[in-house]
mmCIF file of C-alpha atoms in Angstrom:
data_model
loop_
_atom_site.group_PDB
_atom_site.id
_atom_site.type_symbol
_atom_site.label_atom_id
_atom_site.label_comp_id
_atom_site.label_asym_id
_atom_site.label_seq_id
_atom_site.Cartn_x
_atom_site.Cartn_y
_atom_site.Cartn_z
ATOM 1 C CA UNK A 1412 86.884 110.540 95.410
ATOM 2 C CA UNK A 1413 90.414 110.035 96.944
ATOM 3 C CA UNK A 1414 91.346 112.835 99.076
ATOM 4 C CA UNK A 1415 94.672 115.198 97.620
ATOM 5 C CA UNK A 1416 96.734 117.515 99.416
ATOM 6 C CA UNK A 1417 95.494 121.030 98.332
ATOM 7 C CA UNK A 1418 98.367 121.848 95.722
ATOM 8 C CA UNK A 1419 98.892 125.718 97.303
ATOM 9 C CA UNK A 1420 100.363 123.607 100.381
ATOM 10 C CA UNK A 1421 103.640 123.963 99.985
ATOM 11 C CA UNK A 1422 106.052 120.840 100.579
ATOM 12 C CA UNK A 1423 107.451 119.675 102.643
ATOM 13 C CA UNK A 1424 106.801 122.540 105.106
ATOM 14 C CA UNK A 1425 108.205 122.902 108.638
ATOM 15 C CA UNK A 1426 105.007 122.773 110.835
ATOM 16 C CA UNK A 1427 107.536 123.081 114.452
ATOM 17 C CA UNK A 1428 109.806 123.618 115.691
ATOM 18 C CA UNK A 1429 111.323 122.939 119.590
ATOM 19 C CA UNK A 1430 113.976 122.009 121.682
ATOM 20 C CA UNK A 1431 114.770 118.448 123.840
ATOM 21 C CA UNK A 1432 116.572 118.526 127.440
ATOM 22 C CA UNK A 1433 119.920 119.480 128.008
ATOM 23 C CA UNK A 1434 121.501 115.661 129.298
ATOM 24 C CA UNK A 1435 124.624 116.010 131.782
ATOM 25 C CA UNK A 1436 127.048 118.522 129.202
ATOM 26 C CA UNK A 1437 125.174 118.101 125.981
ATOM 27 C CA UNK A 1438 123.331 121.090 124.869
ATOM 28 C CA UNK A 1439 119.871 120.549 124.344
ATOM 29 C CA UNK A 1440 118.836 118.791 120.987
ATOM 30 C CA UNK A 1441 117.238 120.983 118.105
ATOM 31 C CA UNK A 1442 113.796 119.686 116.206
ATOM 32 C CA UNK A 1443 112.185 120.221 113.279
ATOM 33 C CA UNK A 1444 108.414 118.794 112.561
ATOM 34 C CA UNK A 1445 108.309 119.125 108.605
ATOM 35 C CA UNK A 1446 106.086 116.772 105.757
ATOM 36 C CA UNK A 1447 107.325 113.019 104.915
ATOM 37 C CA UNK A 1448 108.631 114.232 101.498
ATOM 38 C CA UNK A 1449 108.835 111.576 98.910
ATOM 39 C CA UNK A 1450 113.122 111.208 99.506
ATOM 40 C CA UNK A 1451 111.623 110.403 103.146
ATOM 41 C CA UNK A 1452 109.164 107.246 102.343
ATOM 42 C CA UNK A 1453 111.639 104.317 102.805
ATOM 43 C CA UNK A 1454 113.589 105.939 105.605
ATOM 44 C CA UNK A 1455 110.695 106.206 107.629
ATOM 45 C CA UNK A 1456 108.931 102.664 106.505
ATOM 46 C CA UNK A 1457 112.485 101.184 107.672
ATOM 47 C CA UNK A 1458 112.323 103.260 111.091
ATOM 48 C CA UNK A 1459 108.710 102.109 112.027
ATOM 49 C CA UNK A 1460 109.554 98.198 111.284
ATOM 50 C CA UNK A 1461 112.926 98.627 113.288
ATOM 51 C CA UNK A 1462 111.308 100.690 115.870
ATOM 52 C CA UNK A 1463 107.283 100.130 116.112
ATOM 53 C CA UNK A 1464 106.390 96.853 115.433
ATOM 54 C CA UNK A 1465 108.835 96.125 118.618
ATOM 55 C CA UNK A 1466 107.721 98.686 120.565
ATOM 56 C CA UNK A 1467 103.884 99.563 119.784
ATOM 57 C CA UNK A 1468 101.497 97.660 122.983
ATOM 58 C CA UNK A 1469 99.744 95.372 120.264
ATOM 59 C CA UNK A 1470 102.404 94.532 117.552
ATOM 60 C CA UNK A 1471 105.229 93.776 120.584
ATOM 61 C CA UNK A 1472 102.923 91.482 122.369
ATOM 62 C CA UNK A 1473 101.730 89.292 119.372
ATOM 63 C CA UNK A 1474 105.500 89.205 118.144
ATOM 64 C CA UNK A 1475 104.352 90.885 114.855
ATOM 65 C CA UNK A 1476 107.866 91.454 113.287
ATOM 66 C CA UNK A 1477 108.298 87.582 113.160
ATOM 67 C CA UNK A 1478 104.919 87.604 111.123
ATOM 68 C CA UNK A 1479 107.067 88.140 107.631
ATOM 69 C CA UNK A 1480 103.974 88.619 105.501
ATOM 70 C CA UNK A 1481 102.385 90.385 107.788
ATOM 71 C CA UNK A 1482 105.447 93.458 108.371
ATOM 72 C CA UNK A 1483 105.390 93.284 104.051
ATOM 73 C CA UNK A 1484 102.023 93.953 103.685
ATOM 74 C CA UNK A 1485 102.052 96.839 106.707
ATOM 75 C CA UNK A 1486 105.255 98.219 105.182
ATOM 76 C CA UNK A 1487 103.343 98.755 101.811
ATOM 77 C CA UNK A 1488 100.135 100.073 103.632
ATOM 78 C CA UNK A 1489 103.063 102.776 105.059
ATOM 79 C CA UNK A 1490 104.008 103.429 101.669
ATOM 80 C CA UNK A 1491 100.532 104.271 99.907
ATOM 81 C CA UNK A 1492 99.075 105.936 102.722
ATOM 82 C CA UNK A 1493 102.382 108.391 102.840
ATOM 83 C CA UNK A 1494 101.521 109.458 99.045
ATOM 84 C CA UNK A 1495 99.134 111.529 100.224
ATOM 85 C CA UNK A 1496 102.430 113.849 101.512
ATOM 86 C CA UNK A 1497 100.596 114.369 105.125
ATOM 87 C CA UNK A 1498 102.796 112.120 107.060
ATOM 88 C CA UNK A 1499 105.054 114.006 109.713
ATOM 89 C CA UNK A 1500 108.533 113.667 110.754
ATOM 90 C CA UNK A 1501 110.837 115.153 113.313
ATOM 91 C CA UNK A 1502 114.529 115.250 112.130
ATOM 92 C CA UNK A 1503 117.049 116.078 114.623
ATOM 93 C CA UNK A 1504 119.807 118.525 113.476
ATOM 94 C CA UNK A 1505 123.241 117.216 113.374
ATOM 95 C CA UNK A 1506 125.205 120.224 116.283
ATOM 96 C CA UNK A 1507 128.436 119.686 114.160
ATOM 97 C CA UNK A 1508 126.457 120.025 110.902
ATOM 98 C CA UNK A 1509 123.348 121.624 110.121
ATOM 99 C CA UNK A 1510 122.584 120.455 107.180
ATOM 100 C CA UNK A 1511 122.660 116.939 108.296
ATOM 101 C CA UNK A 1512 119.467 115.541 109.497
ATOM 102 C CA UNK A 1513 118.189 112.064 111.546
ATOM 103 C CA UNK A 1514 115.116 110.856 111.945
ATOM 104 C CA UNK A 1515 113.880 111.344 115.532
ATOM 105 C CA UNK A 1516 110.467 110.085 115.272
ATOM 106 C CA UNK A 1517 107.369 109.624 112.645
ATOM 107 C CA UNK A 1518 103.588 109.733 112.968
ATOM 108 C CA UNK A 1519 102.216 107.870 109.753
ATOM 109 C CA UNK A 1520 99.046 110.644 109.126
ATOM 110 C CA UNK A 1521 97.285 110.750 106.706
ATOM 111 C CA UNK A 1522 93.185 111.815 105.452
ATOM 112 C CA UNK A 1523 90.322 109.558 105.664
ATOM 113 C CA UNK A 1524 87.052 110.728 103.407
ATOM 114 C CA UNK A 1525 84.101 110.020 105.071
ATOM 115 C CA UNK A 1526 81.985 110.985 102.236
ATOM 116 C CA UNK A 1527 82.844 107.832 100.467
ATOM 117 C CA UNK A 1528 79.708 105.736 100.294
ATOM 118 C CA UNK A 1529 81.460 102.661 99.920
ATOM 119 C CA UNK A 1530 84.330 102.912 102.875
ATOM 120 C CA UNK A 1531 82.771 100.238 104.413
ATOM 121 C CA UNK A 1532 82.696 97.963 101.047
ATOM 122 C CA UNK A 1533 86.258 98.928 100.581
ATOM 123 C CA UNK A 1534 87.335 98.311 103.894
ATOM 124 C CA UNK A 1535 85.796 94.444 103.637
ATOM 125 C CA UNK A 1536 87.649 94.103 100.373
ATOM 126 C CA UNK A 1537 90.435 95.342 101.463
ATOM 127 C CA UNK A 1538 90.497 92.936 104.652
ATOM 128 C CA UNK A 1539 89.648 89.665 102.840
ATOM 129 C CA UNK A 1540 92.764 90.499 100.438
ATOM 130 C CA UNK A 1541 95.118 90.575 103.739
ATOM 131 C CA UNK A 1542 96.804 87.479 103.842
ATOM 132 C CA UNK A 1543 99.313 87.962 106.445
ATOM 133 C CA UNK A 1544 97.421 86.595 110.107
ATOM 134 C CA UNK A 1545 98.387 89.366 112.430
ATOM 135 C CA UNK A 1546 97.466 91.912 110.268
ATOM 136 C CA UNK A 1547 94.383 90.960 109.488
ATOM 137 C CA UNK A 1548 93.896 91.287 113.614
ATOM 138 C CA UNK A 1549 95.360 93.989 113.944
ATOM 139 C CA UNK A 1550 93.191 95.498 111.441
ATOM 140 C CA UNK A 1551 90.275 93.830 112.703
ATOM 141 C CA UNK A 1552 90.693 95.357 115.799
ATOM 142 C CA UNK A 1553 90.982 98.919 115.114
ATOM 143 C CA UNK A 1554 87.827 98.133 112.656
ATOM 144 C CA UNK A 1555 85.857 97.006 116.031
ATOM 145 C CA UNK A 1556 87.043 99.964 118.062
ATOM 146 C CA UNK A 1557 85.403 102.645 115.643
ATOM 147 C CA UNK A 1558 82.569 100.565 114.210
ATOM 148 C CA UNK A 1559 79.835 102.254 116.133
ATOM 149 C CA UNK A 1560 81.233 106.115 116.039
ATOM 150 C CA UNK A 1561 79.368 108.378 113.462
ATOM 151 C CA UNK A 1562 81.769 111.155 112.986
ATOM 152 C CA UNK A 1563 79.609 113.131 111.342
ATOM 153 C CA UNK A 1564 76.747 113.337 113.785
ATOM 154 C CA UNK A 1565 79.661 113.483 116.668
ATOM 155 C CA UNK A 1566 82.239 117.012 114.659
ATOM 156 C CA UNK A 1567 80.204 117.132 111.941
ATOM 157 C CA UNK A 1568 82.991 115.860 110.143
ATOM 158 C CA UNK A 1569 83.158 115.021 106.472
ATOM 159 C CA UNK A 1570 87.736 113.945 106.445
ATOM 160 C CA UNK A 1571 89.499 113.612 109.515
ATOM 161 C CA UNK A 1572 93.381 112.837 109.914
ATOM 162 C CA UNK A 1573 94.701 109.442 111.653
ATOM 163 C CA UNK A 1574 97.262 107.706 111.858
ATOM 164 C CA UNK A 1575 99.196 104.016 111.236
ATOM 165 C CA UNK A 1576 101.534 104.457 114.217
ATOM 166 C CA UNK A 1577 103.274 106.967 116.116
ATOM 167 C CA UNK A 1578 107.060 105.884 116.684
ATOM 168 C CA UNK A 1579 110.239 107.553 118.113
ATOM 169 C CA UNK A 1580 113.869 106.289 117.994
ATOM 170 C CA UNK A 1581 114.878 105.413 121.872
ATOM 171 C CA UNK A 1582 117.779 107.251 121.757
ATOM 172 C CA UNK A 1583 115.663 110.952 121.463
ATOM 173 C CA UNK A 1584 113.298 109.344 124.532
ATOM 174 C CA UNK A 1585 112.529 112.350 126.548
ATOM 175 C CA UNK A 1586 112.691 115.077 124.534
ATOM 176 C CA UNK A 1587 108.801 115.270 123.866
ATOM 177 C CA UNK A 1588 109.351 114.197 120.619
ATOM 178 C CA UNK A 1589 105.924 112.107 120.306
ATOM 179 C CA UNK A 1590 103.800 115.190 122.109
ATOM 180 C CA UNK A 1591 104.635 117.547 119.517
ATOM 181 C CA UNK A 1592 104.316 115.267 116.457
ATOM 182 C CA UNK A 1593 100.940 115.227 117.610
ATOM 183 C CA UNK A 1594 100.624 118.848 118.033
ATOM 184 C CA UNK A 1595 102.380 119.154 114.492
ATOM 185 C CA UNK A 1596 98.917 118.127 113.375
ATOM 186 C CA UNK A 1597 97.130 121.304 114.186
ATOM 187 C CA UNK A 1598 99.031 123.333 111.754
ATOM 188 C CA UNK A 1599 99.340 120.594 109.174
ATOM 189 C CA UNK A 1600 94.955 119.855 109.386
ATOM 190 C CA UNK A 1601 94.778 124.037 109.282
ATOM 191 C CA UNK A 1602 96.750 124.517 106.188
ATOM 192 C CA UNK A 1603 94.633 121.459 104.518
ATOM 193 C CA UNK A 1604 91.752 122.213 104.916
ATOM 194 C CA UNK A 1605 91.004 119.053 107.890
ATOM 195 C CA UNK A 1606 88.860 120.194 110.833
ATOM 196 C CA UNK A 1607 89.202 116.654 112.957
ATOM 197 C CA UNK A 1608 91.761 114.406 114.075
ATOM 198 C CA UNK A 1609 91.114 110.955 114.809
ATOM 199 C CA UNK A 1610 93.515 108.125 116.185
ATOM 200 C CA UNK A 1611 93.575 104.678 117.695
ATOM 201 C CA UNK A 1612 96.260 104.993 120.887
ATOM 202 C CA UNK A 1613 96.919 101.482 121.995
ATOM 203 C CA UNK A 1614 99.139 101.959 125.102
ATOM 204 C CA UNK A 1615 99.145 103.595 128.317
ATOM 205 C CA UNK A 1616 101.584 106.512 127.295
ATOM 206 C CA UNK A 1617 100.539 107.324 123.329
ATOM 207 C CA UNK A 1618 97.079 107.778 125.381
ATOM 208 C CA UNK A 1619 98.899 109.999 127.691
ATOM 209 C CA UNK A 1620 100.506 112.207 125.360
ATOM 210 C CA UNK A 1621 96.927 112.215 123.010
ATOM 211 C CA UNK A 1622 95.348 113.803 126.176
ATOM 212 C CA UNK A 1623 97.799 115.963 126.529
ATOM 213 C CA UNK A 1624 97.714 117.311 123.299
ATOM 214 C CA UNK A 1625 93.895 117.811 123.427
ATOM 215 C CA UNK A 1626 92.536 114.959 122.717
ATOM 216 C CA UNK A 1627 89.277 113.030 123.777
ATOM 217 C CA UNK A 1628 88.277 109.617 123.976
ATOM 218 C CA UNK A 1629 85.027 108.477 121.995
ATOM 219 C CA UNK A 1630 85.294 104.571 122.352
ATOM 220 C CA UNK A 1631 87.152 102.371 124.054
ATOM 221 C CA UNK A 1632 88.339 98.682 123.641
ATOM 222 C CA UNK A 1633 88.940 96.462 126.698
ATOM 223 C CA UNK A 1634 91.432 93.962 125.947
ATOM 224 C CA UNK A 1635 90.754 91.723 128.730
ATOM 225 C CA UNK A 1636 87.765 90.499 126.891
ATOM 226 C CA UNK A 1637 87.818 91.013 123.230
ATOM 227 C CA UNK A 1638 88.450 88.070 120.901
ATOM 228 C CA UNK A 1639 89.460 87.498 117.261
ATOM 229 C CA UNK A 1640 88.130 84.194 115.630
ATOM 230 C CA UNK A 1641 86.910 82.616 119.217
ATOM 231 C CA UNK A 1642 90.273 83.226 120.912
ATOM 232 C CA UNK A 1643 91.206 86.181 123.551
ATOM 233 C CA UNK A 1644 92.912 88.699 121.039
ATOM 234 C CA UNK A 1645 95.821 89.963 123.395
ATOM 235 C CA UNK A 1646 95.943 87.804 126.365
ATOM 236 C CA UNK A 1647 99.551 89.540 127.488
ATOM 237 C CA UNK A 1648 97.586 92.787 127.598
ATOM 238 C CA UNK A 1649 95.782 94.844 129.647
ATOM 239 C CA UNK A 1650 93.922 97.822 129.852
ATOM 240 C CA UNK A 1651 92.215 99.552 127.338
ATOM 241 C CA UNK A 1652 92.723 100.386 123.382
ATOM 242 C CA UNK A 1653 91.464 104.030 123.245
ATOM 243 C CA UNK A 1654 89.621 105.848 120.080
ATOM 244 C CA UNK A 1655 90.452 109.218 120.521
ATOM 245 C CA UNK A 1656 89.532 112.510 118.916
ATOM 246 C CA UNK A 1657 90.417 116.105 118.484
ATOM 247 C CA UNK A 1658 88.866 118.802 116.964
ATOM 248 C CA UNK A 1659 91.190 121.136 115.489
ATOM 249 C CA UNK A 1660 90.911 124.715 116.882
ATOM 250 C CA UNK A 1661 90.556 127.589 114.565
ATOM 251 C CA UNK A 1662 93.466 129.131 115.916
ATOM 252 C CA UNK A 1663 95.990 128.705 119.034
ATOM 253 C CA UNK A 1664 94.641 129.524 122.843
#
């Protein structure tokens, strides 16, 4: 059975608020962390092909973007998996007007069941009907990372909340935008009943800001050897490709 945001869960609700750095004579910058409402879904699909695909460590190295099928069929992946209504988004408030709101950054959340039975079935399926090339290695890959974790026997998990990219705009760099998107999900896995978190962090600094918001690693990918179809996946990268976890506390230390 598909997992459905409780209907009691009011949306969108505003899951944080915070404030950026003051730069030279501009006031600090005021956030809000609310729910990708429905209005949202194309603003933020357009964001994350402007701003992730050319930014994230394994979609800029492979040149994804160019890959036209390949940004279509992520861009609709986006769009289901933010129908769910758990996707977050901080919106920057306009100083001159309040009422006007930008985009700031996204994390593309939303609930895996892992009562389902047939995930693994569906997630062949759902592979062999990719036809754009780097998804299907990009997919692959984040397949091979978590293959041999059993969440249940890890949380005793039977959902957890992940992710298909966390992304902010360059110009709102420095303000800790990413950090508390991913401490946005505390509240937002409280008020829906999810007790785990669960996330693939491909770069040096998403993993940074994933252990700094509390989370652990459980497996790890090293790209200086793994391959896709005989070939070295990501020759232009190194280090590591990080599964990493966080059990979501019953309440705030």
């Amino acid at each position: 059975m598909e997992w459905r945001r409780p209907d009691e869960v009011t949306s969108p609700t505003v899951w944080s608020r915070f404030e950026g750095k003051a730069h030279g004579d501009r006031p600090p910058l005021k956030y809000t962390i609310q729910d990708i409402t429905e209005d949202l879904i194309e603003d933020a699909v357009e964001h994350m092909t402007r701003y992730f695909l050319v930014r994230e460590n394994i979609t800029s190295s492979v040149g994804y973007v160019e890959d036209k099928v390949s940004t279509e069929e992520l861009r609709d992946v986006w769009r289901e998996a933010l129908k769910q209504g758990v996707g977050l988004v901080a919106l920057v408030e306009d100083a001159d007007d309040a009422s006007e709101k930008r985009i700031a950054g996204l994390n593309m959340t939303f609930v895996m069941s892992l009562g389902d039975k047939e995930k693994s079935k569906k997630e062949s399926e759902f592979e062999e009907k990719i036809k754009g090339k780097l998804w299907k290695k990009t997919l692959r890959t984040l397949i091979d990372l978590e293959k041999d974790v059993d969440f249940s026997s890890l949380y005793g998990a039977t959902k957890y909340l992940t992710a298909y990219g966390l992304s902010v705009a360059p110009q709102y760099n420095g303000d800790g935008v990413g950090y508390h998107l991913l401490m946005a999900r505390t509240p937002l896995c409280r008020a829906v009943g999810v007790d785990l978190t669960v996330t693939s962090f491909t770069g040096a600094a998403s993993q940074y800001l994933a252990k700094k918001a509390g989370f652990e690693t459980i497996a790890s990918l090293d790209y200086s050897t793994y391959e896709h179809d005989g070939k070295l996946a990501y020759p232009r990268l190194d280090g590591h490709c990080l599964l990493m976890a966080k059990r979501i506390p019953v309440k705030d230390d």
